[in-house]
mmCIF file of N, CA and C in Angstrom:
data_model
loop_
_atom_site.group_PDB
_atom_site.id
_atom_site.type_symbol
_atom_site.label_atom_id
_atom_site.label_comp_id
_atom_site.label_asym_id
_atom_site.label_seq_id
_atom_site.Cartn_x
_atom_site.Cartn_y
_atom_site.Cartn_z
ATOM 1 N N MET A 1 15.520 4.089 3.168
ATOM 2 C CA MET A 1 14.748 3.563 4.266
ATOM 3 C C MET A 1 15.609 3.521 5.522
ATOM 4 N N ALA A 2 16.883 3.239 5.368
ATOM 5 C CA ALA A 2 17.770 3.148 6.528
ATOM 6 C C ALA A 2 17.806 4.465 7.286
ATOM 7 N N GLU A 3 17.807 5.587 6.557
ATOM 8 C CA GLU A 3 17.820 6.901 7.208
ATOM 9 C C GLU A 3 16.552 7.105 8.031
ATOM 10 N N PHE A 4 15.401 6.762 7.461
ATOM 11 C CA PHE A 4 14.138 6.892 8.166
ATOM 12 C C PHE A 4 14.142 6.025 9.426
ATOM 13 N N GLN A 5 14.599 4.776 9.299
ATOM 14 C CA GLN A 5 14.626 3.876 10.438
ATOM 15 C C GLN A 5 15.547 4.405 11.527
ATOM 16 N N ALA A 6 16.703 4.934 11.138
ATOM 17 C CA ALA A 6 17.636 5.485 12.116
ATOM 18 C C ALA A 6 17.006 6.668 12.843
ATOM 19 N N ASP A 7 16.307 7.539 12.101
ATOM 20 C CA ASP A 7 15.625 8.684 12.728
ATOM 21 C C ASP A 7 14.561 8.219 13.712
ATOM 22 N N ARG A 8 13.749 7.243 13.297
ATOM 23 C CA ARG A 8 12.677 6.745 14.164
ATOM 24 C C ARG A 8 13.266 6.045 15.389
ATOM 25 N N ASN A 9 14.345 5.296 15.210
ATOM 26 C CA ASN A 9 14.998 4.629 16.339
ATOM 27 C C ASN A 9 15.543 5.654 17.318
ATOM 28 N N ALA A 10 16.176 6.703 16.795
ATOM 29 C CA ALA A 10 16.743 7.738 17.654
ATOM 30 C C ALA A 10 15.641 8.426 18.456
ATOM 31 N N GLU A 11 14.506 8.708 17.797
ATOM 32 C CA GLU A 11 13.374 9.332 18.493
ATOM 33 C C GLU A 11 12.863 8.446 19.620
ATOM 34 N N ALA A 12 12.908 7.140 19.406
ATOM 35 C CA ALA A 12 12.393 6.197 20.399
ATOM 36 C C ALA A 12 13.468 5.753 21.390
ATOM 37 N N GLY A 13 14.699 6.239 21.196
ATOM 38 C CA GLY A 13 15.788 5.859 22.088
ATOM 39 C C GLY A 13 16.254 4.431 21.886
ATOM 40 N N ILE A 14 16.115 3.935 20.660
ATOM 41 C CA ILE A 14 16.503 2.570 20.328
ATOM 42 C C ILE A 14 17.863 2.608 19.647
ATOM 43 N N GLY A 15 18.694 1.646 19.939
ATOM 44 C CA GLY A 15 20.017 1.560 19.327
ATOM 45 C C GLY A 15 19.936 1.443 17.813
ATOM 46 N N ALA A 16 20.909 1.991 17.121
ATOM 47 C CA ALA A 16 20.911 2.029 15.661
ATOM 48 C C ALA A 16 21.007 0.645 15.033
ATOM 49 N N ASP A 17 21.536 -0.337 15.754
ATOM 50 C CA ASP A 17 21.729 -1.656 15.168
ATOM 51 C C ASP A 17 20.494 -2.553 15.258
ATOM 52 N N LEU A 18 19.382 -2.036 15.771
ATOM 53 C CA LEU A 18 18.182 -2.854 15.932
ATOM 54 C C LEU A 18 17.663 -3.390 14.597
ATOM 55 N N LEU A 19 17.701 -2.571 13.554
ATOM 56 C CA LEU A 19 17.144 -2.975 12.265
ATOM 57 C C LEU A 19 18.227 -3.283 11.240
ATOM 58 N N VAL A 20 19.323 -3.838 11.674
ATOM 59 C CA VAL A 20 20.392 -4.242 10.779
ATOM 60 C C VAL A 20 20.220 -5.730 10.498
ATOM 61 N N PHE A 21 20.199 -6.077 9.211
ATOM 62 C CA PHE A 21 19.951 -7.455 8.820
ATOM 63 C C PHE A 21 21.132 -8.006 8.034
ATOM 64 N N THR A 22 21.349 -9.301 8.138
ATOM 65 C CA THR A 22 22.385 -9.963 7.346
ATOM 66 C C THR A 22 21.874 -10.105 5.919
ATOM 67 N N GLY A 23 22.771 -10.404 5.002
ATOM 68 C CA GLY A 23 22.369 -10.630 3.618
ATOM 69 C C GLY A 23 21.381 -11.771 3.491
ATOM 70 N N GLU A 24 21.596 -12.819 4.271
ATOM 71 C CA GLU A 24 20.690 -13.970 4.242
ATOM 72 C C GLU A 24 19.297 -13.576 4.745
ATOM 73 N N GLN A 25 19.229 -12.772 5.805
ATOM 74 C CA GLN A 25 17.933 -12.334 6.332
ATOM 75 C C GLN A 25 17.210 -11.457 5.312
ATOM 76 N N ARG A 26 17.947 -10.577 4.644
ATOM 77 C CA ARG A 26 17.323 -9.735 3.616
ATOM 78 C C ARG A 26 16.795 -10.596 2.471
ATOM 79 N N ALA A 27 17.563 -11.601 2.058
ATOM 80 C CA ALA A 27 17.124 -12.490 0.977
ATOM 81 C C ALA A 27 15.864 -13.259 1.377
ATOM 82 N N GLN A 28 15.804 -13.727 2.626
ATOM 83 C CA GLN A 28 14.618 -14.434 3.109
ATOM 84 C C GLN A 28 13.407 -13.503 3.106
ATOM 85 N N ALA A 29 13.596 -12.273 3.534
ATOM 86 C CA ALA A 29 12.494 -11.313 3.561
ATOM 87 C C ALA A 29 11.999 -11.020 2.150
ATOM 88 N N ARG A 30 12.936 -10.816 1.207
ATOM 89 C CA ARG A 30 12.531 -10.555 -0.174
ATOM 90 C C ARG A 30 11.723 -11.724 -0.729
ATOM 91 N N GLY A 31 12.151 -12.942 -0.440
ATOM 92 C CA GLY A 31 11.422 -14.118 -0.902
ATOM 93 C C GLY A 31 10.026 -14.183 -0.321
ATOM 94 N N ALA A 32 9.912 -13.888 0.963
ATOM 95 C CA ALA A 32 8.601 -13.922 1.628
ATOM 96 C C ALA A 32 7.678 -12.841 1.086
ATOM 97 N N LEU A 33 8.240 -11.691 0.699
ATOM 98 C CA LEU A 33 7.419 -10.574 0.236
ATOM 99 C C LEU A 33 7.094 -10.653 -1.245
ATOM 100 N N ALA A 34 7.712 -11.562 -1.968
ATOM 101 C CA ALA A 34 7.500 -11.661 -3.411
ATOM 102 C C ALA A 34 6.125 -12.224 -3.757
ATOM 103 N N GLY A 35 5.516 -12.927 -2.846
ATOM 104 C CA GLY A 35 4.221 -13.547 -3.124
ATOM 105 C C GLY A 35 3.059 -12.769 -2.537
ATOM 106 N N SER A 36 1.928 -13.379 -2.600
ATOM 107 C CA SER A 36 0.705 -12.801 -2.065
ATOM 108 C C SER A 36 0.700 -12.925 -0.543
ATOM 109 N N ILE A 37 0.314 -11.857 0.139
ATOM 110 C CA ILE A 37 0.281 -11.840 1.603
ATOM 111 C C ILE A 37 -1.173 -11.695 2.027
ATOM 112 N N THR A 38 -1.732 -12.743 2.591
ATOM 113 C CA THR A 38 -3.155 -12.716 2.925
ATOM 114 C C THR A 38 -3.421 -12.340 4.377
ATOM 115 N N ASP A 39 -2.408 -12.346 5.210
ATOM 116 C CA ASP A 39 -2.571 -12.034 6.629
ATOM 117 C C ASP A 39 -2.419 -10.530 6.841
ATOM 118 N N ASP A 40 -3.529 -9.833 7.117
ATOM 119 C CA ASP A 40 -3.455 -8.374 7.246
ATOM 120 C C ASP A 40 -2.641 -7.920 8.447
ATOM 121 N N THR A 41 -2.452 -8.774 9.440
ATOM 122 C CA THR A 41 -1.597 -8.388 10.569
ATOM 123 C C THR A 41 -0.141 -8.351 10.132
ATOM 124 N N PHE A 42 0.168 -8.970 9.004
ATOM 125 C CA PHE A 42 1.520 -8.942 8.460
ATOM 126 C C PHE A 42 1.697 -7.793 7.472
ATOM 127 N N TYR A 43 0.750 -7.619 6.535
ATOM 128 C CA TYR A 43 0.956 -6.592 5.516
ATOM 129 C C TYR A 43 0.657 -5.178 6.015
ATOM 130 N N ARG A 44 -0.242 -5.034 6.967
ATOM 131 C CA ARG A 44 -0.581 -3.691 7.449
ATOM 132 C C ARG A 44 0.647 -2.930 7.971
ATOM 133 N N PRO A 45 1.456 -3.512 8.880
ATOM 134 C CA PRO A 45 2.634 -2.764 9.342
ATOM 135 C C PRO A 45 3.666 -2.534 8.241
ATOM 136 N N LEU A 46 3.769 -3.450 7.276
ATOM 137 C CA LEU A 46 4.709 -3.248 6.181
ATOM 138 C C LEU A 46 4.305 -2.066 5.314
ATOM 139 N N VAL A 47 3.030 -1.974 5.006
ATOM 140 C CA VAL A 47 2.540 -0.863 4.196
ATOM 141 C C VAL A 47 2.716 0.445 4.969
ATOM 142 N N LYS A 48 2.431 0.428 6.254
ATOM 143 C CA LYS A 48 2.591 1.640 7.055
ATOM 144 C C LYS A 48 4.052 2.056 7.159
ATOM 145 N N LEU A 49 4.952 1.107 7.271
ATOM 146 C CA LEU A 49 6.379 1.428 7.313
ATOM 147 C C LEU A 49 6.823 2.034 5.990
ATOM 148 N N TRP A 50 6.422 1.419 4.879
ATOM 149 C CA TRP A 50 6.809 1.927 3.562
ATOM 150 C C TRP A 50 6.244 3.334 3.342
ATOM 151 N N GLU A 51 4.964 3.513 3.654
ATOM 152 C CA GLU A 51 4.336 4.827 3.469
ATOM 153 C C GLU A 51 4.999 5.877 4.354
ATOM 154 N N SER A 52 5.336 5.511 5.580
ATOM 155 C CA SER A 52 6.001 6.448 6.488
ATOM 156 C C SER A 52 7.348 6.862 5.933
ATOM 157 N N GLU A 53 8.075 5.900 5.393
ATOM 158 C CA GLU A 53 9.382 6.200 4.818
ATOM 159 C C GLU A 53 9.245 7.137 3.623
ATOM 160 N N GLN A 54 8.256 6.887 2.765
ATOM 161 C CA GLN A 54 8.030 7.755 1.603
ATOM 162 C C GLN A 54 7.654 9.168 2.034
ATOM 163 N N ALA A 55 6.756 9.273 3.000
ATOM 164 C CA ALA A 55 6.330 10.590 3.481
ATOM 165 C C ALA A 55 7.480 11.316 4.170
ATOM 166 N N HIS A 56 8.312 10.577 4.897
ATOM 167 C CA HIS A 56 9.481 11.171 5.546
ATOM 168 C C HIS A 56 10.416 11.743 4.485
ATOM 169 N N ARG A 57 10.638 10.976 3.431
ATOM 170 C CA ARG A 57 11.508 11.408 2.335
ATOM 171 C C ARG A 57 10.938 12.644 1.631
ATOM 172 N N ASN A 58 9.609 12.696 1.502
ATOM 173 C CA ASN A 58 8.949 13.827 0.834
ATOM 174 C C ASN A 58 8.747 15.026 1.755
ATOM 175 N N GLY A 59 9.017 14.845 3.038
ATOM 176 C CA GLY A 59 8.789 15.927 3.994
ATOM 177 C C GLY A 59 7.332 16.101 4.365
ATOM 178 N N THR A 60 6.520 15.060 4.168
ATOM 179 C CA THR A 60 5.081 15.154 4.455
ATOM 180 C C THR A 60 4.648 14.167 5.528
ATOM 181 N N LEU A 61 5.607 13.679 6.321
ATOM 182 C CA LEU A 61 5.279 12.669 7.331
ATOM 183 C C LEU A 61 4.305 13.226 8.363
ATOM 184 N N ASP A 62 3.211 12.523 8.544
ATOM 185 C CA ASP A 62 2.215 12.842 9.551
ATOM 186 C C ASP A 62 1.958 11.534 10.296
ATOM 187 N N SER A 63 2.655 11.356 11.401
ATOM 188 C CA SER A 63 2.595 10.081 12.125
ATOM 189 C C SER A 63 1.182 9.697 12.513
ATOM 190 N N SER A 64 0.374 10.664 12.925
ATOM 191 C CA SER A 64 -0.994 10.317 13.331
ATOM 192 C C SER A 64 -1.819 9.871 12.134
ATOM 193 N N ALA A 65 -1.628 10.500 10.974
ATOM 194 C CA ALA A 65 -2.365 10.095 9.775
ATOM 195 C C ALA A 65 -1.966 8.679 9.376
ATOM 196 N N THR A 66 -0.681 8.384 9.446
ATOM 197 C CA THR A 66 -0.202 7.048 9.092
ATOM 198 C C THR A 66 -0.722 6.018 10.080
ATOM 199 N N PHE A 67 -0.674 6.349 11.355
ATOM 200 C CA PHE A 67 -1.128 5.425 12.389
ATOM 201 C C PHE A 67 -2.611 5.094 12.223
ATOM 202 N N LEU A 68 -3.414 6.093 11.907
ATOM 203 C CA LEU A 68 -4.858 5.905 11.813
ATOM 204 C C LEU A 68 -5.330 5.448 10.432
ATOM 205 N N ALA A 69 -4.431 5.435 9.456
ATOM 206 C CA ALA A 69 -4.810 5.099 8.082
ATOM 207 C C ALA A 69 -5.253 3.654 7.945
ATOM 208 N N HIS A 70 -6.022 3.427 6.914
ATOM 209 C CA HIS A 70 -6.474 2.087 6.564
ATOM 210 C C HIS A 70 -5.725 1.622 5.329
ATOM 211 N N VAL A 71 -5.514 0.318 5.209
ATOM 212 C CA VAL A 71 -4.865 -0.240 4.031
ATOM 213 C C VAL A 71 -5.910 -0.408 2.937
ATOM 214 N N GLU A 72 -5.631 0.194 1.799
ATOM 215 C CA GLU A 72 -6.503 0.137 0.630
ATOM 216 C C GLU A 72 -5.989 -0.914 -0.349
ATOM 217 N N HIS A 73 -6.866 -1.784 -0.799
ATOM 218 C CA HIS A 73 -6.548 -2.729 -1.870
ATOM 219 C C HIS A 73 -6.947 -2.046 -3.172
ATOM 220 N N ILE A 74 -5.970 -1.717 -3.995
ATOM 221 C CA ILE A 74 -6.256 -1.011 -5.243
ATOM 222 C C ILE A 74 -7.133 -1.892 -6.131
ATOM 223 N N LEU A 75 -6.644 -3.082 -6.471
ATOM 224 C CA LEU A 75 -7.508 -4.103 -7.059
ATOM 225 C C LEU A 75 -8.308 -4.624 -5.876
ATOM 226 N N PRO A 76 -9.618 -4.396 -5.845
ATOM 227 C CA PRO A 76 -10.406 -4.738 -4.655
ATOM 228 C C PRO A 76 -10.353 -6.219 -4.287
ATOM 229 N N ARG A 77 -10.592 -6.475 -3.010
ATOM 230 C CA ARG A 77 -10.666 -7.859 -2.526
ATOM 231 C C ARG A 77 -11.889 -8.568 -3.094
ATOM 232 N N ALA A 78 -12.940 -7.816 -3.344
ATOM 233 C CA ALA A 78 -14.164 -8.383 -3.930
ATOM 234 C C ALA A 78 -14.470 -7.620 -5.230
ATOM 235 N N PRO A 79 -13.664 -7.855 -6.271
ATOM 236 C CA PRO A 79 -13.829 -7.077 -7.511
ATOM 237 C C PRO A 79 -15.083 -7.451 -8.270
ATOM 238 N N ARG A 80 -15.529 -6.502 -9.086
ATOM 239 C CA ARG A 80 -16.671 -6.738 -9.982
ATOM 240 C C ARG A 80 -16.529 -5.807 -11.181
ATOM 241 N N GLY A 81 -17.350 -6.010 -12.164
ATOM 242 C CA GLY A 81 -17.391 -5.134 -13.331
ATOM 243 C C GLY A 81 -16.058 -4.984 -14.041
ATOM 244 N N GLU A 82 -15.618 -3.734 -14.183
ATOM 245 C CA GLU A 82 -14.387 -3.405 -14.898
ATOM 246 C C GLU A 82 -13.189 -4.194 -14.375
ATOM 247 N N TRP A 83 -13.117 -4.375 -13.072
ATOM 248 C CA TRP A 83 -11.995 -5.103 -12.487
ATOM 249 C C TRP A 83 -11.948 -6.542 -12.983
ATOM 250 N N CYS A 84 -13.080 -7.200 -13.065
ATOM 251 C CA CYS A 84 -13.119 -8.592 -13.513
ATOM 252 C C CYS A 84 -12.799 -8.707 -15.001
ATOM 253 N N ARG A 85 -13.140 -7.678 -15.781
ATOM 254 C CA ARG A 85 -12.784 -7.704 -17.201
ATOM 255 C C ARG A 85 -11.283 -7.490 -17.377
ATOM 256 N N ALA A 86 -10.689 -6.570 -16.601
ATOM 257 C CA ALA A 86 -9.251 -6.293 -16.718
ATOM 258 C C ALA A 86 -8.419 -7.434 -16.144
ATOM 259 N N PHE A 87 -8.885 -8.016 -15.073
ATOM 260 C CA PHE A 87 -8.197 -9.136 -14.418
ATOM 261 C C PHE A 87 -9.080 -10.367 -14.584
ATOM 262 N N TYR A 88 -9.197 -10.839 -15.811
ATOM 263 C CA TYR A 88 -10.162 -11.890 -16.114
ATOM 264 C C TYR A 88 -9.794 -13.255 -15.543
ATOM 265 N N ASP A 89 -8.505 -13.512 -15.303
ATOM 266 C CA ASP A 89 -8.079 -14.799 -14.734
ATOM 267 C C ASP A 89 -8.284 -14.762 -13.223
ATOM 268 N N GLU A 90 -9.220 -15.550 -12.746
ATOM 269 C CA GLU A 90 -9.586 -15.533 -11.329
ATOM 270 C C GLU A 90 -8.425 -15.893 -10.400
ATOM 271 N N ASP A 91 -7.602 -16.855 -10.799
ATOM 272 C CA ASP A 91 -6.443 -17.234 -9.980
ATOM 273 C C ASP A 91 -5.426 -16.097 -9.906
ATOM 274 N N GLU A 92 -5.187 -15.455 -11.039
ATOM 275 C CA GLU A 92 -4.254 -14.319 -11.062
ATOM 276 C C GLU A 92 -4.797 -13.176 -10.197
ATOM 277 N N ARG A 93 -6.082 -12.932 -10.311
ATOM 278 C CA ARG A 93 -6.724 -11.874 -9.524
ATOM 279 C C ARG A 93 -6.572 -12.161 -8.033
ATOM 280 N N ALA A 94 -6.785 -13.400 -7.639
ATOM 281 C CA ALA A 94 -6.673 -13.786 -6.226
ATOM 282 C C ALA A 94 -5.245 -13.593 -5.730
ATOM 283 N N ASP A 95 -4.264 -13.895 -6.575
ATOM 284 C CA ASP A 95 -2.861 -13.735 -6.192
ATOM 285 C C ASP A 95 -2.467 -12.261 -6.123
ATOM 286 N N LEU A 96 -2.875 -11.477 -7.091
ATOM 287 C CA LEU A 96 -2.429 -10.082 -7.184
ATOM 288 C C LEU A 96 -3.057 -9.160 -6.139
ATOM 289 N N LYS A 97 -4.264 -9.440 -5.721
ATOM 290 C CA LYS A 97 -4.960 -8.499 -4.836
ATOM 291 C C LYS A 97 -4.287 -8.324 -3.477
ATOM 292 N N ASN A 98 -3.507 -9.305 -3.031
ATOM 293 C CA ASN A 98 -2.847 -9.195 -1.733
ATOM 294 C C ASN A 98 -1.334 -9.009 -1.828
ATOM 295 N N ARG A 99 -0.853 -8.570 -2.964
ATOM 296 C CA ARG A 99 0.574 -8.256 -3.091
ATOM 297 C C ARG A 99 0.820 -6.837 -2.594
ATOM 298 N N LEU A 100 2.018 -6.616 -2.069
ATOM 299 C CA LEU A 100 2.329 -5.286 -1.530
ATOM 300 C C LEU A 100 2.155 -4.187 -2.574
ATOM 301 N N GLY A 101 2.427 -4.487 -3.831
ATOM 302 C CA GLY A 101 2.274 -3.491 -4.888
ATOM 303 C C GLY A 101 0.835 -3.104 -5.162
ATOM 304 N N ASN A 102 -0.110 -3.823 -4.597
ATOM 305 C CA ASN A 102 -1.526 -3.516 -4.772
ATOM 306 C C ASN A 102 -2.114 -2.830 -3.532
ATOM 307 N N LEU A 103 -1.261 -2.455 -2.605
ATOM 308 C CA LEU A 103 -1.730 -1.877 -1.345
ATOM 309 C C LEU A 103 -1.186 -0.471 -1.158
ATOM 310 N N CYS A 104 -1.993 0.390 -0.587
ATOM 311 C CA CYS A 104 -1.541 1.718 -0.194
ATOM 312 C C CYS A 104 -2.372 2.145 1.018
ATOM 313 N N LEU A 105 -1.975 3.234 1.630
ATOM 314 C CA LEU A 105 -2.726 3.758 2.774
ATOM 315 C C LEU A 105 -3.658 4.866 2.333
ATOM 316 N N LEU A 106 -4.789 4.943 2.987
ATOM 317 C CA LEU A 106 -5.744 6.035 2.788
ATOM 318 C C LEU A 106 -6.398 6.360 4.126
ATOM 319 N N HIS A 107 -6.873 7.578 4.226
ATOM 320 C CA HIS A 107 -7.699 7.950 5.368
ATOM 321 C C HIS A 107 -8.918 7.026 5.364
ATOM 322 N N ARG A 108 -9.409 6.700 6.537
ATOM 323 C CA ARG A 108 -10.548 5.770 6.672
ATOM 324 C C ARG A 108 -11.712 6.157 5.761
ATOM 325 N N ASP A 109 -12.078 7.436 5.733
ATOM 326 C CA ASP A 109 -13.223 7.863 4.918
ATOM 327 C C ASP A 109 -12.959 7.652 3.428
ATOM 328 N N ASP A 110 -11.736 7.985 2.979
ATOM 329 C CA ASP A 110 -11.387 7.773 1.568
ATOM 330 C C ASP A 110 -11.363 6.292 1.232
ATOM 331 N N ASN A 111 -10.864 5.484 2.148
ATOM 332 C CA ASN A 111 -10.819 4.039 1.930
ATOM 333 C C ASN A 111 -12.234 3.488 1.794
ATOM 334 N N ASN A 112 -13.131 3.924 2.645
ATOM 335 C CA ASN A 112 -14.527 3.471 2.571
ATOM 336 C C ASN A 112 -15.180 3.915 1.266
ATOM 337 N N ARG A 113 -14.870 5.146 0.826
ATOM 338 C CA ARG A 113 -15.430 5.640 -0.437
ATOM 339 C C ARG A 113 -14.886 4.861 -1.627
ATOM 340 N N ALA A 114 -13.576 4.558 -1.614
ATOM 341 C CA ALA A 114 -12.938 3.885 -2.747
ATOM 342 C C ALA A 114 -13.449 2.453 -2.903
ATOM 343 N N SER A 115 -13.549 1.737 -1.812
ATOM 344 C CA SER A 115 -14.101 0.385 -1.750
ATOM 345 C C SER A 115 -13.864 -0.430 -3.020
ATOM 346 N N ASN A 116 -14.916 -0.765 -3.739
ATOM 347 C CA ASN A 116 -14.845 -1.595 -4.952
ATOM 348 C C ASN A 116 -15.083 -0.782 -6.216
ATOM 349 N N LEU A 117 -14.892 0.522 -6.137
ATOM 350 C CA LEU A 117 -15.165 1.375 -7.292
ATOM 351 C C LEU A 117 -14.216 1.089 -8.445
ATOM 352 N N GLU A 118 -14.611 1.547 -9.633
ATOM 353 C CA GLU A 118 -13.781 1.391 -10.820
ATOM 354 C C GLU A 118 -12.493 2.207 -10.672
ATOM 355 N N TRP A 119 -11.464 1.821 -11.434
ATOM 356 C CA TRP A 119 -10.148 2.451 -11.341
ATOM 357 C C TRP A 119 -10.214 3.968 -11.517
ATOM 358 N N ARG A 120 -10.915 4.455 -12.527
ATOM 359 C CA ARG A 120 -10.914 5.905 -12.789
ATOM 360 C C ARG A 120 -11.461 6.690 -11.601
ATOM 361 N N VAL A 121 -12.423 6.131 -10.877
ATOM 362 C CA VAL A 121 -13.000 6.800 -9.712
ATOM 363 C C VAL A 121 -12.039 6.702 -8.526
ATOM 364 N N LYS A 122 -11.490 5.525 -8.323
ATOM 365 C CA LYS A 122 -10.506 5.346 -7.245
ATOM 366 C C LYS A 122 -9.325 6.282 -7.456
ATOM 367 N N ARG A 123 -8.889 6.378 -8.686
ATOM 368 C CA ARG A 123 -7.736 7.219 -9.023
ATOM 369 C C ARG A 123 -7.972 8.669 -8.582
ATOM 370 N N ASP A 124 -9.157 9.180 -8.798
ATOM 371 C CA ASP A 124 -9.485 10.544 -8.359
ATOM 372 C C ASP A 124 -9.437 10.661 -6.839
ATOM 373 N N ILE A 125 -9.907 9.649 -6.134
ATOM 374 C CA ILE A 125 -9.857 9.647 -4.670
ATOM 375 C C ILE A 125 -8.404 9.661 -4.213
ATOM 376 N N TYR A 126 -7.570 8.851 -4.847
ATOM 377 C CA TYR A 126 -6.153 8.802 -4.490
ATOM 378 C C TYR A 126 -5.486 10.158 -4.730
ATOM 379 N N ARG A 127 -5.801 10.773 -5.858
ATOM 380 C CA ARG A 127 -5.211 12.084 -6.187
ATOM 381 C C ARG A 127 -5.546 13.135 -5.133
ATOM 382 N N LYS A 128 -6.740 13.057 -4.578
ATOM 383 C CA LYS A 128 -7.202 14.068 -3.617
ATOM 384 C C LYS A 128 -6.863 13.727 -2.173
ATOM 385 N N SER A 129 -6.234 12.571 -1.955
ATOM 386 C CA SER A 129 -5.892 12.178 -0.584
ATOM 387 C C SER A 129 -4.832 13.116 -0.027
ATOM 388 N N GLY A 130 -4.735 13.170 1.283
ATOM 389 C CA GLY A 130 -3.805 14.078 1.945
ATOM 390 C C GLY A 130 -2.357 13.806 1.586
ATOM 391 N N PRO A 131 -1.476 14.777 1.844
ATOM 392 C CA PRO A 131 -0.061 14.649 1.477
ATOM 393 C C PRO A 131 0.667 13.523 2.198
ATOM 394 N N ALA A 132 0.133 13.036 3.304
ATOM 395 C CA ALA A 132 0.783 11.954 4.046
ATOM 396 C C ALA A 132 0.642 10.606 3.335
ATOM 397 N N TYR A 133 -0.221 10.520 2.327
ATOM 398 C CA TYR A 133 -0.499 9.255 1.649
ATOM 399 C C TYR A 133 0.269 9.172 0.327
ATOM 400 N N ALA A 134 1.588 9.058 0.446
ATOM 401 C CA ALA A 134 2.494 9.070 -0.710
ATOM 402 C C ALA A 134 2.193 7.930 -1.679
ATOM 403 N N GLY A 135 1.884 6.754 -1.154
ATOM 404 C CA GLY A 135 1.595 5.610 -2.017
ATOM 405 C C GLY A 135 0.383 5.845 -2.891
ATOM 406 N N ALA A 136 -0.664 6.419 -2.330
ATOM 407 C CA ALA A 136 -1.875 6.704 -3.098
ATOM 408 C C ALA A 136 -1.578 7.716 -4.197
ATOM 409 N N HIS A 137 -0.772 8.722 -3.890
ATOM 410 C CA HIS A 137 -0.414 9.727 -4.894
ATOM 411 C C HIS A 137 0.414 9.089 -6.016
ATOM 412 N N GLU A 138 1.322 8.200 -5.652
ATOM 413 C CA GLU A 138 2.153 7.526 -6.654
ATOM 414 C C GLU A 138 1.293 6.649 -7.562
ATOM 415 N N VAL A 139 0.393 5.896 -6.986
ATOM 416 C CA VAL A 139 -0.498 5.016 -7.747
ATOM 417 C C VAL A 139 -1.378 5.840 -8.685
ATOM 418 N N ALA A 140 -1.828 6.998 -8.241
ATOM 419 C CA ALA A 140 -2.730 7.836 -9.038
ATOM 420 C C ALA A 140 -2.078 8.343 -10.319
ATOM 421 N N MET A 141 -0.770 8.252 -10.412
ATOM 422 C CA MET A 141 -0.081 8.674 -11.640
ATOM 423 C C MET A 141 -0.260 7.657 -12.768
ATOM 424 N N GLU A 142 -0.703 6.453 -12.431
ATOM 425 C CA GLU A 142 -0.889 5.405 -13.431
ATOM 426 C C GLU A 142 -2.203 5.629 -14.183
ATOM 427 N N GLU A 143 -2.131 5.567 -15.500
ATOM 428 C CA GLU A 143 -3.334 5.740 -16.329
ATOM 429 C C GLU A 143 -4.307 4.579 -16.156
ATOM 430 N N HIS A 144 -3.746 3.365 -16.047
ATOM 431 C CA HIS A 144 -4.562 2.156 -15.905
ATOM 432 C C HIS A 144 -3.969 1.306 -14.794
ATOM 433 N N TRP A 145 -4.801 0.506 -14.159
ATOM 434 C CA TRP A 145 -4.329 -0.450 -13.159
ATOM 435 C C TRP A 145 -4.733 -1.820 -13.664
ATOM 436 N N THR A 146 -3.827 -2.438 -14.410
ATOM 437 C CA THR A 146 -4.089 -3.740 -15.018
ATOM 438 C C THR A 146 -2.883 -4.645 -14.835
ATOM 439 N N PRO A 147 -3.066 -5.955 -15.049
ATOM 440 C CA PRO A 147 -1.925 -6.877 -14.880
ATOM 441 C C PRO A 147 -0.824 -6.610 -15.909
#
């Protein structure tokens, strides 16, 4: 990630030390990110940064696709059917749906199509998403999406 950040900083004419954190700051960030994040103004840029870094590493970075992408909740925010059977504990479901590991980027149209669909259908949408959506491709490798 440091390489990606340095490249992006250089492109923007920003000094390399802008995103340098102390050990204590990194520990605080890890603690804050370990739980459920319900504020989309907080998780949206984090997911976009992570996806951008993955796409940069894969050589598939498309800044406009990342900028315009929507954040997809793999376990839907309003689950039903198969999702409720797999994630039967309502409290656990509420906690897991807003964790960073349950989020990826998708093109707006794919995100709208995926919505609250069952895992097997969502998985196909993720597989067919564009190369800039590294997180969706990674998630699609999972046979099941369960706790």
